[in-house]
PDB file of C-alpha atoms in Angstrom:
ATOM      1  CA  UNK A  21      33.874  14.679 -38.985  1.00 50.00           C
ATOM      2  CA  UNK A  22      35.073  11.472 -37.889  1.00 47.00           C
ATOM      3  CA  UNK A  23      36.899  12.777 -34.494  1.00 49.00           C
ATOM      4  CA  UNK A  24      33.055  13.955 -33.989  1.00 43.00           C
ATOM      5  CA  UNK A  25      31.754  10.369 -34.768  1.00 51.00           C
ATOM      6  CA  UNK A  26      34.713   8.519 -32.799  1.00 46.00           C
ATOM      7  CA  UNK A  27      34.122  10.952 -29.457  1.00 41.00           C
ATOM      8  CA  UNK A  28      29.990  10.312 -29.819  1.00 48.00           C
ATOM      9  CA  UNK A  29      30.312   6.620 -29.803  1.00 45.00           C
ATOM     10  CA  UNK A  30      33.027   7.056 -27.377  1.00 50.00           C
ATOM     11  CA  UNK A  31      30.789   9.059 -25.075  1.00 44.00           C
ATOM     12  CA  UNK A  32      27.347   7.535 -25.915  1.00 40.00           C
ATOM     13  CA  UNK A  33      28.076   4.065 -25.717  1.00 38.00           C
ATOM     14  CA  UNK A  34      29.298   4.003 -22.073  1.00 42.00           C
ATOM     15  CA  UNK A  35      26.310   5.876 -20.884  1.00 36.00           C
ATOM     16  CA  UNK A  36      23.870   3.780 -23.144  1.00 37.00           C
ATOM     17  CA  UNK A  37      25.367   0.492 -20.963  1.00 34.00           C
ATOM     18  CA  UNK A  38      25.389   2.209 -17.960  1.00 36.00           C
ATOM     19  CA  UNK A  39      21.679   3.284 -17.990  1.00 36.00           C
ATOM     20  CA  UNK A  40      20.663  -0.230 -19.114  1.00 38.00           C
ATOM     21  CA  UNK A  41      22.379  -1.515 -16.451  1.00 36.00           C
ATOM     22  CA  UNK A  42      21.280   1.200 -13.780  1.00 37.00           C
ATOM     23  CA  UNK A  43      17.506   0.484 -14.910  1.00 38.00           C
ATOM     24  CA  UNK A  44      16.632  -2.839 -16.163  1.00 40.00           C
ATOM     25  CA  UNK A  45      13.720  -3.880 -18.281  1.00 40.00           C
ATOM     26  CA  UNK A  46      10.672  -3.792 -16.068  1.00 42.00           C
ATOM     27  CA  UNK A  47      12.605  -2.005 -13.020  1.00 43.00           C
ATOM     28  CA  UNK A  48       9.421   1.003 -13.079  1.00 48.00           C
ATOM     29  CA  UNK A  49       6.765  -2.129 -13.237  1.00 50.00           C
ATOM     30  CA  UNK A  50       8.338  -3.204 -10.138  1.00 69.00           C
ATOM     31  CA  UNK A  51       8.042  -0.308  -8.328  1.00 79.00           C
ATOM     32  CA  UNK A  52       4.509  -0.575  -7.704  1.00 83.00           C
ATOM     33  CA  UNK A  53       2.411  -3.450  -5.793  1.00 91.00           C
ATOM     34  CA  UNK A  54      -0.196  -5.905  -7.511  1.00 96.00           C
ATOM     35  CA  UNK A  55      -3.113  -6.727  -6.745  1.00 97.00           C
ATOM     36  CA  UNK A  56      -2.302 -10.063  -5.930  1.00 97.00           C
ATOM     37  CA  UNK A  57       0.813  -9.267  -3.696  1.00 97.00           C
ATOM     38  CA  UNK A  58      -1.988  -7.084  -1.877  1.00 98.00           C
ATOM     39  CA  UNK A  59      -4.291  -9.882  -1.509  1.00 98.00           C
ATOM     40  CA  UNK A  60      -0.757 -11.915  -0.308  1.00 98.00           C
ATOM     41  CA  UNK A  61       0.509  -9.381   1.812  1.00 98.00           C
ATOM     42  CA  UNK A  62      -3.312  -9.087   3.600  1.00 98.00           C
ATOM     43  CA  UNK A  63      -3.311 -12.921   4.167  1.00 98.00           C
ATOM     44  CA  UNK A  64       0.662 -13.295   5.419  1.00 98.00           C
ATOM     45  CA  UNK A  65      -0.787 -10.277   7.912  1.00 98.00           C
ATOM     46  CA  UNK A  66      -3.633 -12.499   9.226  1.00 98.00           C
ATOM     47  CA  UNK A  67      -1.873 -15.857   9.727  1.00 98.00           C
ATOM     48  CA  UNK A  68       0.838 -13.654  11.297  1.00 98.00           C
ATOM     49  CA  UNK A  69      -2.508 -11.842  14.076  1.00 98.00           C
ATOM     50  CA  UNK A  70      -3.749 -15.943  14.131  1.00 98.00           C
ATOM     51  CA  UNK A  71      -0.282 -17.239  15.287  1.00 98.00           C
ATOM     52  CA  UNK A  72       1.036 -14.185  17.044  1.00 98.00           C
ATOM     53  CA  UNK A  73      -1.511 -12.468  18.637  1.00 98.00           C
ATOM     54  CA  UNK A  74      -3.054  -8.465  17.894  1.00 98.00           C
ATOM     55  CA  UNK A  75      -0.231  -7.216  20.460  1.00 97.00           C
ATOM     56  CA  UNK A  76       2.415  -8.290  18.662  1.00 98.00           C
ATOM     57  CA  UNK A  77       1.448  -8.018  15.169  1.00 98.00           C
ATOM     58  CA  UNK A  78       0.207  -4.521  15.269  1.00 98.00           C
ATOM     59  CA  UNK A  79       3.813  -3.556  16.234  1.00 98.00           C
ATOM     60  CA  UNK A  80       5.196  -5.474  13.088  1.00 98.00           C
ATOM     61  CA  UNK A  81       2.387  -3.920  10.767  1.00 98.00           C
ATOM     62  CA  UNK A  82       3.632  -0.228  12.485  1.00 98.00           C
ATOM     63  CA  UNK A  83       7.379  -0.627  11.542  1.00 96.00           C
ATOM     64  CA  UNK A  84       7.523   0.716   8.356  1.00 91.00           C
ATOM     65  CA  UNK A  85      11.105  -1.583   7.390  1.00 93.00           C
ATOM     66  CA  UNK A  86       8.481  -4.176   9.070  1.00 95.00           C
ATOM     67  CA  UNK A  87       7.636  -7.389   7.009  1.00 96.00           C
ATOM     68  CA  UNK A  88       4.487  -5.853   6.221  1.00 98.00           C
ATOM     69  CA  UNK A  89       5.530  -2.591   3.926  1.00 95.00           C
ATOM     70  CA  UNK A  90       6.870  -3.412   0.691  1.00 94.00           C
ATOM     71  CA  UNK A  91       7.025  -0.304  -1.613  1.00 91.00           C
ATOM     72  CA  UNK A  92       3.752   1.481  -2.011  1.00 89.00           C
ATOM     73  CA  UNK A  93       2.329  -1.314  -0.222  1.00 94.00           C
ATOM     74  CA  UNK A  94       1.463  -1.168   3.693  1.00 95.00           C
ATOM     75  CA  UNK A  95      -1.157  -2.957   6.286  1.00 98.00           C
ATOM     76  CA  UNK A  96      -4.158  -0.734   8.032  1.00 98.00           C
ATOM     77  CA  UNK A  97      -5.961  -2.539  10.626  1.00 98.00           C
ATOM     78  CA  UNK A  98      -9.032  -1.366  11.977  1.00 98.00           C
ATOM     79  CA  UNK A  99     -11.590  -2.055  14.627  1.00 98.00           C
ATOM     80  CA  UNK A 100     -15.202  -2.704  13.853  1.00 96.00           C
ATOM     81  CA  UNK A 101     -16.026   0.708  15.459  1.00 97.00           C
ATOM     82  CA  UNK A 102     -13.917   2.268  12.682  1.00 97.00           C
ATOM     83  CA  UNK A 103     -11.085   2.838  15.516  1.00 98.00           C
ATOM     84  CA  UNK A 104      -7.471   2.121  13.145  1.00 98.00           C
ATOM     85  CA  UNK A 105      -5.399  -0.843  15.389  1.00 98.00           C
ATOM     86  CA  UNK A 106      -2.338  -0.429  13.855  1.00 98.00           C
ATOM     87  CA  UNK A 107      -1.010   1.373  10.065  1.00 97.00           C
ATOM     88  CA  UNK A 108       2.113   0.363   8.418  1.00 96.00           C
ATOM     89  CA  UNK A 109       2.429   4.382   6.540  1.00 92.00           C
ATOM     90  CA  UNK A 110       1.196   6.794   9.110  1.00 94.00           C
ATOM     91  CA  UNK A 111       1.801   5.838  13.420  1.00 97.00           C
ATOM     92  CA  UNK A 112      -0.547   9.441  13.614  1.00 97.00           C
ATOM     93  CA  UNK A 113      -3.574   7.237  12.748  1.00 97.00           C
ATOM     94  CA  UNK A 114      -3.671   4.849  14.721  1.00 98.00           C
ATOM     95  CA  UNK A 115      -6.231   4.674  17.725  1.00 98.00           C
ATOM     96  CA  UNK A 116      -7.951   7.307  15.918  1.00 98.00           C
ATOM     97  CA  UNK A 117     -11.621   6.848  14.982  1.00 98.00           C
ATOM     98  CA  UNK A 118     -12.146   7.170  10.915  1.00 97.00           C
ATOM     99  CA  UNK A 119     -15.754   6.027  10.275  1.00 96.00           C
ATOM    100  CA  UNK A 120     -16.456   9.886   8.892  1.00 95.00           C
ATOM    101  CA  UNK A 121     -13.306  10.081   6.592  1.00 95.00           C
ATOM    102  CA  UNK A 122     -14.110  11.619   3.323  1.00 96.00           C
ATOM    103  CA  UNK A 123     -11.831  11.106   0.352  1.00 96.00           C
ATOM    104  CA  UNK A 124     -11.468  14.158  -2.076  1.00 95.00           C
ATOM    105  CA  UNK A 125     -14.707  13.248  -3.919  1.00 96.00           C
ATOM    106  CA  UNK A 126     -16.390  12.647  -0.492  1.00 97.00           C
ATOM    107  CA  UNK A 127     -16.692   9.002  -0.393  1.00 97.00           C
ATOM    108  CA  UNK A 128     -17.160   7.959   3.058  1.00 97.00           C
ATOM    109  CA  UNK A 129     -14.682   4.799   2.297  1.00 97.00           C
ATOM    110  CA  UNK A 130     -13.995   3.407   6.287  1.00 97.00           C
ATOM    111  CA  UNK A 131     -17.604   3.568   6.582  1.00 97.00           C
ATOM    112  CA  UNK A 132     -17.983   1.532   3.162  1.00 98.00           C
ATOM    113  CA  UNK A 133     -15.315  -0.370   4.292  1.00 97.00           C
ATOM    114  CA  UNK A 134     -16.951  -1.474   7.740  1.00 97.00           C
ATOM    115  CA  UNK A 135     -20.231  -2.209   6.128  1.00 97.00           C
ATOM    116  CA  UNK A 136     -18.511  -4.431   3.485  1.00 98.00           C
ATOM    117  CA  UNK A 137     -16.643  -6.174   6.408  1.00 97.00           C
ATOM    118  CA  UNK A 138     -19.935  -7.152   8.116  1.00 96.00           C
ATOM    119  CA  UNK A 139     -20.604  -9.963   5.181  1.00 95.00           C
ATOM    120  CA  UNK A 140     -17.475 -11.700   7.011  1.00 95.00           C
ATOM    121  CA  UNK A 141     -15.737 -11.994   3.663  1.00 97.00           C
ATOM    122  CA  UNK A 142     -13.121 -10.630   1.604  1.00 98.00           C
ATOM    123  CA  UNK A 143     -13.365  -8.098  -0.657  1.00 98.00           C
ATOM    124  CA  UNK A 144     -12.053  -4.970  -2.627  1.00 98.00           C
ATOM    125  CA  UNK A 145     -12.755  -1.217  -2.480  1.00 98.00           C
ATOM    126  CA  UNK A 146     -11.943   1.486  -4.008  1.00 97.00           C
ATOM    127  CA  UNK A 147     -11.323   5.009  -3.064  1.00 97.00           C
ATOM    128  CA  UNK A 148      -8.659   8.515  -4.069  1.00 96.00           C
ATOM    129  CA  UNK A 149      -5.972   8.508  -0.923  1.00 91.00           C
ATOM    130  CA  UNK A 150      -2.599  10.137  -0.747  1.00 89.00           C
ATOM    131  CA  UNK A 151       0.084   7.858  -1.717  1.00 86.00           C
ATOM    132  CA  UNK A 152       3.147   7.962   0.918  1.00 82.00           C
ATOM    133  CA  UNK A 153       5.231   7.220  -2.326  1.00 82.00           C
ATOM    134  CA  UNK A 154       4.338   9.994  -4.286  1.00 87.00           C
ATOM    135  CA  UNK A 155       2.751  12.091  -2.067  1.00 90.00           C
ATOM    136  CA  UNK A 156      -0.059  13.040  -4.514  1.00 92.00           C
ATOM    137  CA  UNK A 157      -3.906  11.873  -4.420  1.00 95.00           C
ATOM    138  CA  UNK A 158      -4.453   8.947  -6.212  1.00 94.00           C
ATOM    139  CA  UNK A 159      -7.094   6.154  -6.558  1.00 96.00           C
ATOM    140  CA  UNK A 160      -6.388   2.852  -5.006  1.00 96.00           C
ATOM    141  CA  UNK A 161      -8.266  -0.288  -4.612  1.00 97.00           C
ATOM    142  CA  UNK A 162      -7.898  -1.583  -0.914  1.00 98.00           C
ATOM    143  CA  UNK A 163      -8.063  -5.407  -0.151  1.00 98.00           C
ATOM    144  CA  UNK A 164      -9.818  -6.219   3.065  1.00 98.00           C
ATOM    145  CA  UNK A 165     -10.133  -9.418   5.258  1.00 98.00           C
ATOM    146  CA  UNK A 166     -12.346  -9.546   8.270  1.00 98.00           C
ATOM    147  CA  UNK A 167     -10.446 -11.606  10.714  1.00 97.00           C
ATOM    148  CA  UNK A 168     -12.435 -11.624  14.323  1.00 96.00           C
ATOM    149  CA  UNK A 169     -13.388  -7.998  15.370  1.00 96.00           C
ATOM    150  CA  UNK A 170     -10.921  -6.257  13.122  1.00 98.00           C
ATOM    151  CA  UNK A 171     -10.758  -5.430   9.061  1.00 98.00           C
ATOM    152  CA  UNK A 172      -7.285  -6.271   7.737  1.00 98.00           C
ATOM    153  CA  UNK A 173      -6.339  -3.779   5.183  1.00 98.00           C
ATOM    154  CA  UNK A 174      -3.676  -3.394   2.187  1.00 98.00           C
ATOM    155  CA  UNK A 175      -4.237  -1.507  -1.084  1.00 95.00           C
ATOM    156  CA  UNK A 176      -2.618  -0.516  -3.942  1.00 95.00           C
ATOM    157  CA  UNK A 177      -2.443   2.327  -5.851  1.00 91.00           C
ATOM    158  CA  UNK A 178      -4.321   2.259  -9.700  1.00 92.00           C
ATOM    159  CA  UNK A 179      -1.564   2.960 -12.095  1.00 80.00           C
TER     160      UNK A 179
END
């Protein structure tokens, strides 16, 4: 009974430390953005367009190792016409008109998104999209900033 005992603590212990040390305390919080490091990342994005141009900065927001991604996090810009500038998750949207895209409970939510964007002030949204993380539907609250005639976009996904 005690060889039993002796080879469990021998074999538990080591594992025990190892997973504590593989995964820290908080390590799954971190895995997912906040709302406030949206609302950061969607500001950074706009001083970045003010100081760099649209050319430039739409290629940064389209790299997705780019200083705009950061986990589940990425930048959408779109045009006033509903025409996406430039998407840090998916290169496929971009210059592609989304004013009549539906999420799964048929929420129009560029549309919303444009008429929201007319009061020229921030504000958040929400809406079901796929997560490029997970690759599941999931509802997300998307932080937008009008900056001249484009809606600066970054979400995150409602845990």
């Amino acid at each position: 009974m005690y060889i039993v005992q002796a080879l469990r603590a021998r074999t538990l212990l080591p594992l025990t430390l190892l997973c504590a040390l593989a995964f820290p305390a908080g390590a799954a919080a971190d895995a997912f953005v906040t709302k406030a490091e949206a609302e950061a990342m969607v500001n950074k994005t706009v001083a970045y367009i003010k100081a760099n141009g649209k050319e430039k900065s739409y290629a940064e927001v389209n790299r997705k190792d780019g200083p705009f991604t950061d986990r589940d996090l990425y930048i959408t810009v779109y045009g006033t016409d509903g025409v996406v500038r430039a998407h840090g998750a998916n290169l496929k949207m971009i210059n592609r008109n989304l004013m009549d895209i539906k999420d799964v409970d048929g929420k129009e939510f560029v549309r919303e998104r444009l008429e929201l964007a007319r009061k020229k002030a921030p504000f958040w949204q929400e809406y079901k999209f796929t997560n490029p993380v997970s690759k599941k539907t999931e509802p997300k609250a998307m932080y937008c900033q009008p900056h001249d005639d484009v809606i600066v976009c970054g979400g995150v996904y409602l845990k």
